[in-house]
Amino acid sequence: MENRKKVAFYTLGCKLNFSETSTIARSFVDEGFDRVEFEDVADIYVINTCSVTENADKQFKQIVKKAQKKNDKAFIAAVGCYAQLKPAELANVDGVDLVLGATEKFKLTDYINDLSKNEMGQVHSCEISEADFYVGSYSIGDRTRAFLKVQDGCDYKCTYCTIPLARGISRSDTMENVLKNAAEISAQDIKEIVLTGVNIGDYGKGEFGNKKHEHTFLELVQELDKVEGIERLRISSIEPNLLKNETIEFVSQSRTFVPHFHIPLQSGSNDILKKMKRRYMRELYVERVDKIRSVMPDCCIGVDVIVGFPGETDEKFLETYTFLSDLDISYLHVFTYSERDNTEAVDMEDVVPMEVRNKRSKMLRGLSVKKRRAFYESQLGLDKTVLFESENKEGYIHGFTENYVKVKTPWNPALVNTLRPIKLTKIDEDGIVRFDFLD
């Protein structure tokens, strides 16, 4: 038996990256490689990079070092968003042999026939205008849920964001392919699918990014709702201007879609929203939240918000704080604004000092803790269904209800990847909810 080569993967960033790493990994397995953990000794280490956070850049170097410690002769490849935006920088990192941009990353196996170390990282990255074809992917990270990519790229021009530069124009998977992938996932006894993409509400722009809408996002959710074997579908994150009332109403009555929306806001100040070139004002956001609450009172609503954007004065930050404080939402994801090359915002005046950004970030994180607590308290005494995860965390098994309340109970391996009816009873000191089984 010939000695099979081993490949290991490390993913930085979003759920979309995780689904793409899984697809790249399957192509290696198809080529006769054995996939191993990143902590193991491998012949090839593939790092899927991210450009959204400042730390992702620093993390990259640390991850390369980690791989080199395991095997200093290993072949190291960098793919993904940061590899598209700053290929030369990554190629200069000691130990990196290959850097592939947006169009090449799915063809990684074509580039590594020869695993000899390179003196200097080779770069294959395209002009981002060439990233106009669509590669469908999905990830099966744990046994309980999978991330299914339905869309890639973005046509929006938000002034803080590099994603259009890193991922190209908005384009979608065909309906047929999404449904095929969903069926493949459900055949593997996975109970929950999370829909993911860069701007999933824009679903339907042609496979090649042409403007023809084959299908709308609403049609996509309607068709997915019919796929047999899927117990739960979750929409990961959707722009407020693309989340239509018809979709909200459909989700409220659907068989599989759960009452959970994650809707980026970014700022509660209309002035800042304009400077960010967002495509809505805060009034529209209020309408969306009110609509969701009117048809799904127990719905979990998560919000993305950016603090410290140029021009965010104390007054404008307080506008955001008060706006979120008064809004009937369930938790926040808080991002501290960080400058990005080649964005409009990087040249804007009235830069907010870093210590002020950090202080505001802390305030909103505190607000998020209060919001989540209030949401959990509103759910006590109610009957829900929980999907249990596969990890033993200090003697407990955790899970999430359909509306994203995190629960725990003493570890019992028989519960892994099962859906069970429960009644939520009390909030533990660690903020996680305890419950009674109903069956």
Coordinates of C-alpha atoms in Angstrom, one line a residue:
M1 CA 0.0 0.0 0.0
E2 CA 1.6 3.3 -1.0
N3 CA 2.0 5.9 1.7
R4 CA -1.1 8.2 1.4
K5 CA -0.4 11.9 1.8
K6 CA -2.1 13.7 4.7
V7 CA -3.7 17.1 4.5
A8 CA -4.9 19.4 7.4
F9 CA -7.1 22.5 7.3
Y10 CA -7.4 25.6 9.4
T11 CA -10.3 28.1 8.9
L12 CA -10.4 31.7 9.9
G13 CA -13.5 33.8 9.8
C14 CA -17.1 33.2 8.8
K15 CA -19.5 30.3 8.4
L16 CA -19.1 30.7 4.6
N17 CA -15.4 30.0 4.9
F18 CA -16.1 26.9 6.9
S19 CA -18.5 25.6 4.2
E20 CA -15.8 26.3 1.6
T21 CA -13.0 24.6 3.5
S22 CA -15.2 21.5 3.7
T23 CA -15.7 21.5 0.0
I24 CA -12.0 21.9 -0.7
A25 CA -11.2 19.1 1.8
R26 CA -13.6 16.8 0.0
S27 CA -11.7 17.4 -3.2
F28 CA -8.5 16.3 -1.5
V29 CA -10.1 13.1 -0.2
D30 CA -11.4 12.4 -3.8
E31 CA -7.8 12.7 -4.9
G32 CA -6.6 10.1 -2.5
F33 CA -5.4 12.2 0.5
D34 CA -6.2 11.5 4.1
R35 CA -7.7 14.4 6.0
V36 CA -6.2 14.8 9.5
E37 CA -6.6 17.4 12.3
F38 CA -4.5 20.6 12.1
E39 CA -2.9 19.5 15.4
D40 CA -1.6 16.3 13.6
V41 CA 1.5 15.9 11.4
A42 CA 0.5 16.4 7.8
D43 CA 2.2 16.8 4.4
I44 CA 0.0 19.8 3.5
Y45 CA -1.5 22.5 5.6
V46 CA -4.2 24.6 4.1
I47 CA -5.1 27.9 5.8
N48 CA -8.4 29.5 4.7
T49 CA -8.0 33.2 5.5
C50 CA -10.3 36.1 6.4
S51 CA -10.0 39.8 5.8
V52 CA -12.7 41.1 8.2
T53 CA -10.9 41.4 11.5
E54 CA -7.5 43.0 12.3
N55 CA -6.6 39.9 14.2
A56 CA -7.0 37.5 11.3
D57 CA -3.7 39.0 9.8
K58 CA -1.7 38.3 13.0
Q59 CA -3.4 35.0 13.5
F60 CA -2.3 33.8 10.1
K61 CA 1.4 34.0 11.1
Q62 CA 0.8 32.2 14.3
I63 CA -1.0 29.4 12.5
V64 CA 1.8 29.0 9.9
K65 CA 4.3 28.7 12.8
K66 CA 2.0 26.0 14.4
A67 CA 2.1 24.0 11.2
Q68 CA 5.8 24.3 10.8
K69 CA 6.3 23.1 14.4
K70 CA 4.4 19.9 13.5
N71 CA 6.3 19.4 10.2
D72 CA 8.9 21.8 9.1
K73 CA 8.9 20.2 5.6
A74 CA 5.2 20.5 5.1
F75 CA 3.7 22.3 2.2
I76 CA 1.7 25.3 3.3
A77 CA -1.0 26.9 1.2
A78 CA -3.1 30.0 2.0
V79 CA -6.5 30.6 0.3
G80 CA -9.5 32.8 0.9
C81 CA -10.3 36.5 1.3
Y82 CA -7.0 37.8 2.7
A83 CA -5.2 35.7 0.1
Q84 CA -7.1 37.5 -2.6
L85 CA -6.6 41.0 -1.1
K86 CA -3.0 40.8 0.0
P87 CA -1.4 37.8 -1.8
A88 CA 2.1 39.2 -1.8
E89 CA 2.0 39.8 2.0
L90 CA 1.0 36.2 2.7
A91 CA 3.5 34.9 0.2
N92 CA 6.2 36.7 2.2
V93 CA 5.4 34.9 5.4
D94 CA 8.2 32.5 6.2
G95 CA 7.1 28.9 5.3
V96 CA 4.2 29.7 3.0
D97 CA 4.5 27.9 -0.4
L98 CA 1.4 28.8 -2.3
V99 CA -1.2 31.6 -2.2
L100 CA -4.5 31.2 -4.1
G101 CA -7.1 33.9 -4.7
A102 CA -10.8 33.8 -5.0
T103 CA -11.1 31.9 -8.3
E104 CA -8.3 29.4 -7.7
K105 CA -9.0 28.2 -4.2
F106 CA -11.4 25.4 -5.3
K107 CA -8.7 24.1 -7.7
L108 CA -6.1 23.8 -5.0
T109 CA -5.5 20.1 -5.8
D110 CA -4.4 21.1 -9.3
Y111 CA -1.6 23.2 -8.0
I112 CA 0.1 20.8 -5.7
N113 CA 1.3 17.9 -7.8
D114 CA 4.7 18.8 -6.6
L115 CA 5.0 19.1 -2.9
S116 CA 8.5 20.4 -2.7
K117 CA 8.9 23.5 -0.6
N118 CA 9.3 26.8 -2.5
E119 CA 12.0 29.4 -1.7
M120 CA 9.3 32.0 -1.9
G121 CA 5.5 31.6 -1.8
Q122 CA 4.0 31.3 -5.3
V123 CA 0.9 33.5 -5.9
H124 CA -2.0 32.7 -8.2
S125 CA -4.6 35.3 -7.7
C126 CA -6.9 36.8 -10.3
E127 CA -8.3 40.2 -10.9
I128 CA -11.4 40.1 -8.7
S129 CA -13.6 40.9 -11.7
E130 CA -12.8 37.3 -12.9
A131 CA -14.5 35.9 -9.8
D132 CA -17.8 35.6 -11.6
F133 CA -18.5 31.9 -11.4
Y134 CA -20.2 30.1 -8.6
V135 CA -18.9 27.1 -6.6
G136 CA -21.5 25.6 -4.3
S137 CA -20.4 24.2 -1.0
Y138 CA -21.5 23.0 2.4
S139 CA -19.7 22.0 5.6
I140 CA -20.5 19.3 8.0
G141 CA -18.5 20.4 11.0
D142 CA -20.2 18.6 13.8
R143 CA -22.9 15.9 13.5
T144 CA -25.7 18.2 14.4
R145 CA -25.7 21.0 12.0
A146 CA -24.3 21.9 8.5
F147 CA -23.6 25.3 6.8
L148 CA -25.0 25.4 3.3
K149 CA -23.7 28.1 1.0
V150 CA -26.3 29.5 -1.4
Q151 CA -24.7 32.7 -2.5
D152 CA -21.3 34.4 -2.9
G153 CA -20.0 37.9 -3.4
C154 CA -21.7 41.3 -2.9
D155 CA -22.7 44.2 -5.1
Y156 CA -23.1 46.6 -2.2
K157 CA -20.5 49.3 -1.7
C158 CA -20.4 49.7 2.1
T159 CA -17.6 52.1 2.8
Y160 CA -15.9 50.0 5.6
C161 CA -16.0 46.6 3.8
T162 CA -13.5 44.7 1.7
I163 CA -15.6 41.7 1.0
P164 CA -16.6 42.8 -2.6
L165 CA -12.9 43.2 -3.2
A166 CA -12.2 39.8 -1.8
R167 CA -15.1 37.8 -3.1
G168 CA -16.3 39.6 -6.2
I169 CA -19.8 40.3 -7.5
S170 CA -23.0 38.8 -6.1
R171 CA -23.9 35.5 -7.6
S172 CA -26.0 32.5 -6.6
D173 CA -26.1 28.8 -6.7
T174 CA -28.8 27.3 -8.9
M175 CA -32.0 26.3 -7.0
E176 CA -31.5 22.7 -8.2
N177 CA -28.0 22.5 -6.8
V178 CA -29.0 24.0 -3.4
L179 CA -31.8 21.5 -3.1
K180 CA -29.4 18.6 -4.1
N181 CA -26.9 19.7 -1.5
A182 CA -29.6 20.0 1.1
A183 CA -30.8 16.5 0.3
E184 CA -27.2 15.2 0.6
I185 CA -26.9 16.8 4.0
S186 CA -30.1 15.4 5.3
A187 CA -29.2 11.9 4.1
Q188 CA -26.3 12.0 6.6
D189 CA -28.7 12.3 9.6
I190 CA -27.9 16.0 10.2
K191 CA -30.8 17.7 11.9
E192 CA -30.1 21.4 11.1
I193 CA -29.0 23.3 8.1
V194 CA -27.8 27.0 8.4
L195 CA -28.1 28.9 5.1
T196 CA -25.0 31.0 4.5
G197 CA -23.6 33.4 1.9
V198 CA -22.1 36.9 1.8
N199 CA -25.4 38.6 1.1
I200 CA -28.0 35.8 1.1
G201 CA -31.0 38.0 0.7
D202 CA -29.6 38.9 -2.7
Y203 CA -30.1 35.2 -3.7
G204 CA -31.2 34.7 -7.3
K205 CA -28.7 36.9 -9.2
G206 CA -27.6 34.5 -11.9
E207 CA -25.0 31.9 -11.4
F208 CA -22.5 34.2 -13.2
G209 CA -23.5 37.3 -11.4
N210 CA -25.7 38.6 -14.2
K211 CA -28.6 40.6 -13.0
K212 CA -31.3 38.2 -14.1
H213 CA -33.1 36.9 -11.1
E214 CA -33.9 33.3 -11.7
H215 CA -35.4 32.9 -8.3
T216 CA -35.9 35.0 -5.2
F217 CA -34.8 34.3 -1.7
L218 CA -38.4 33.7 -0.8
E219 CA -38.7 31.0 -3.5
L220 CA -35.5 29.5 -2.2
V221 CA -36.9 29.1 1.4
Q222 CA -40.2 27.8 0.1
E223 CA -38.5 25.1 -1.9
L224 CA -36.1 24.2 1.0
D225 CA -39.0 23.9 3.3
K226 CA -40.1 20.9 1.2
V227 CA -36.9 18.9 1.4
E228 CA -37.5 15.6 3.2
G229 CA -35.5 14.7 6.2
I230 CA -34.4 18.1 7.3
E231 CA -35.7 18.9 10.7
R232 CA -34.6 22.5 11.0
L233 CA -33.5 25.3 8.7
R234 CA -31.9 28.5 10.0
I235 CA -31.2 31.7 8.0
S236 CA -27.8 32.9 9.1
S237 CA -27.7 36.7 8.4
I238 CA -29.8 38.8 6.1
E239 CA -29.8 42.5 5.3
P240 CA -32.8 44.4 6.6
N241 CA -33.7 45.8 3.2
L242 CA -33.7 42.3 1.7
L243 CA -35.7 40.6 4.4
K244 CA -39.2 41.0 3.0
N245 CA -42.4 40.7 4.9
E246 CA -43.5 37.8 2.8
T247 CA -40.3 35.9 3.9
I248 CA -41.0 36.7 7.6
E249 CA -44.6 35.5 7.2
F250 CA -43.5 32.3 5.5
V251 CA -40.9 31.5 8.1
S252 CA -43.6 32.0 10.8
Q253 CA -45.7 29.3 9.3
S254 CA -43.1 27.0 7.8
R255 CA -42.5 23.4 8.6
T256 CA -38.7 23.6 9.1
F257 CA -37.5 27.3 9.3
V258 CA -36.9 28.3 12.9
P259 CA -37.9 31.6 14.5
H260 CA -34.4 33.1 14.5
F261 CA -33.1 36.0 12.4
H262 CA -29.7 37.7 12.5
I263 CA -30.1 41.1 10.9
P264 CA -27.1 43.5 10.5
L265 CA -27.8 47.1 11.7
Q266 CA -24.3 48.5 12.0
S267 CA -25.4 51.8 13.4
G268 CA -28.5 53.3 15.1
S269 CA -27.6 56.8 13.7
N270 CA -29.0 57.6 10.3
D271 CA -26.1 60.0 9.6
I272 CA -23.6 57.1 10.2
L273 CA -25.7 54.7 8.1
K274 CA -25.5 57.2 5.2
K275 CA -21.7 57.5 5.6
M276 CA -21.5 53.7 5.6
K277 CA -23.6 53.6 2.4
R278 CA -26.0 51.1 4.0
R279 CA -29.2 50.7 2.0
Y280 CA -31.8 51.5 4.6
M281 CA -32.4 53.9 7.5
R282 CA -33.1 52.9 11.1
E283 CA -36.8 53.4 10.6
L284 CA -36.9 50.4 8.3
Y285 CA -35.0 48.3 10.9
V286 CA -37.7 49.1 13.4
E287 CA -40.4 48.0 10.9
R288 CA -38.7 44.7 10.4
V289 CA -38.4 44.0 14.1
D290 CA -42.0 44.9 14.7
K291 CA -43.1 42.7 11.8
I292 CA -41.2 39.7 13.2
R293 CA -42.5 40.3 16.7
S294 CA -46.1 40.5 15.4
V295 CA -46.1 37.0 13.8
M296 CA -43.4 35.3 16.0
P297 CA -43.4 36.8 19.5
D298 CA -40.8 34.3 20.7
C299 CA -38.4 34.9 17.8
C300 CA -34.7 35.4 18.5
I301 CA -33.4 38.5 16.8
G302 CA -29.6 39.0 16.7
V303 CA -28.0 42.3 15.5
D304 CA -24.6 43.2 14.1
V305 CA -23.3 46.6 15.1
I306 CA -20.1 48.5 14.4
V307 CA -18.7 51.0 16.9
G308 CA -16.2 53.7 16.3
F309 CA -16.8 54.4 12.6
P310 CA -15.3 57.7 11.5
G311 CA -17.6 60.6 12.5
E312 CA -19.3 58.6 15.3
T313 CA -19.4 61.4 17.9
D314 CA -20.5 60.7 21.5
E315 CA -24.0 61.9 20.6
K316 CA -24.2 59.5 17.6
F317 CA -23.0 56.6 19.6
L318 CA -25.6 57.3 22.3
E319 CA -28.2 57.4 19.5
T320 CA -27.1 53.9 18.6
Y321 CA -27.0 52.8 22.3
T322 CA -30.5 54.2 23.0
F323 CA -31.9 52.8 19.8
L324 CA -30.7 49.3 20.6
S325 CA -31.7 49.6 24.2
D326 CA -35.3 50.4 23.2
L327 CA -35.5 47.8 20.5
D328 CA -37.1 44.3 21.2
I329 CA -34.0 42.3 20.2
S330 CA -32.3 39.3 21.7
Y331 CA -28.5 39.8 21.5
L332 CA -25.8 41.8 19.7
H333 CA -22.6 41.0 17.8
V334 CA -20.4 44.0 18.4
F335 CA -17.6 44.8 16.0
T336 CA -15.0 47.5 16.7
Y337 CA -14.4 49.5 13.5
S338 CA -10.9 48.7 12.1
E339 CA -9.4 50.5 9.1
R340 CA -9.1 48.5 5.9
D341 CA -7.0 49.4 2.9
N342 CA -8.8 50.2 -0.4
T343 CA -12.1 51.1 1.4
E344 CA -13.7 54.6 1.3
A345 CA -13.8 54.8 5.1
V346 CA -10.1 54.6 5.5
D347 CA -9.7 58.2 4.1
M348 CA -12.6 59.7 6.1
E349 CA -12.0 62.4 8.7
D350 CA -13.1 62.5 12.3
V351 CA -11.3 59.3 13.2
V352 CA -12.5 57.9 16.6
P353 CA -9.5 57.1 18.9
M354 CA -8.9 53.4 19.6
E355 CA -9.6 53.7 23.4
V356 CA -13.0 55.4 22.7
R357 CA -13.8 52.6 20.2
N358 CA -12.9 50.0 22.8
K359 CA -15.0 51.7 25.6
R360 CA -18.1 51.9 23.3
S361 CA -17.6 48.3 22.3
K362 CA -17.6 47.3 26.0
M363 CA -20.8 49.3 26.6
L364 CA -22.6 47.5 23.8
R365 CA -21.3 44.1 24.9
G366 CA -22.8 44.8 28.3
L367 CA -26.1 45.8 26.7
S368 CA -26.0 42.5 24.8
V369 CA -25.6 40.5 28.0
K370 CA -28.7 42.3 29.4
K371 CA -30.7 41.7 26.2
R372 CA -29.9 38.0 26.1
R373 CA -30.8 37.6 29.8
A374 CA -34.1 39.4 29.3
F375 CA -34.8 37.3 26.2
Y376 CA -34.0 34.0 28.1
E377 CA -36.2 35.2 31.1
S378 CA -39.1 35.8 28.7
Q379 CA -38.8 32.2 27.5
L380 CA -38.9 30.5 31.0
G381 CA -42.0 28.3 31.5
L382 CA -42.4 27.7 27.7
D383 CA -42.3 24.4 25.9
K384 CA -39.6 24.2 23.2
T385 CA -37.6 21.6 21.3
V386 CA -33.9 21.3 21.8
L387 CA -31.2 19.9 19.4
F388 CA -28.3 18.5 21.5
E389 CA -24.7 19.0 20.4
S390 CA -22.0 16.4 20.4
E391 CA -19.5 17.8 22.9
N392 CA -19.1 16.9 26.6
K393 CA -18.4 20.3 28.2
E394 CA -17.3 19.8 31.8
G395 CA -19.8 17.1 32.4
Y396 CA -22.7 18.9 30.6
I397 CA -24.3 18.5 27.2
H398 CA -25.4 21.7 25.5
G399 CA -28.0 22.4 22.9
F400 CA -30.1 25.1 21.3
T401 CA -33.9 25.5 21.2
E402 CA -35.4 26.4 17.8
N403 CA -35.4 30.1 18.9
Y404 CA -31.7 29.9 19.9
V405 CA -31.9 29.7 23.7
K406 CA -28.8 27.9 24.9
V407 CA -29.6 25.0 27.3
K408 CA -27.6 22.4 29.3
T409 CA -28.1 19.2 31.2
P410 CA -25.7 16.6 32.7
W411 CA -23.8 14.8 29.9
N412 CA -25.6 11.9 28.4
P413 CA -24.2 10.5 25.1
A414 CA -27.6 9.1 24.1
L415 CA -28.9 12.7 23.7
V416 CA -26.3 13.7 21.1
N417 CA -27.9 14.8 17.8
T418 CA -31.4 14.2 19.0
L419 CA -34.3 16.6 19.1
R420 CA -36.3 16.5 22.4
P421 CA -39.3 18.4 23.7
I422 CA -38.5 20.4 26.9
K423 CA -39.9 23.0 29.3
L424 CA -37.4 25.9 30.1
T425 CA -37.2 26.2 33.9
K426 CA -34.5 28.5 35.1
I427 CA -31.3 30.4 34.2
D428 CA -28.1 28.9 35.7
E429 CA -25.4 31.1 37.2
D430 CA -23.4 30.8 34.0
G431 CA -26.3 32.3 32.0
I432 CA -27.3 29.0 30.3
V433 CA -30.9 27.8 30.7
R434 CA -31.9 24.6 32.6
F435 CA -35.0 22.6 31.6
D436 CA -37.2 19.6 32.3
F437 CA -37.8 16.9 29.7
L438 CA -41.4 16.6 28.5
D439 CA -41.1 13.0 27.2

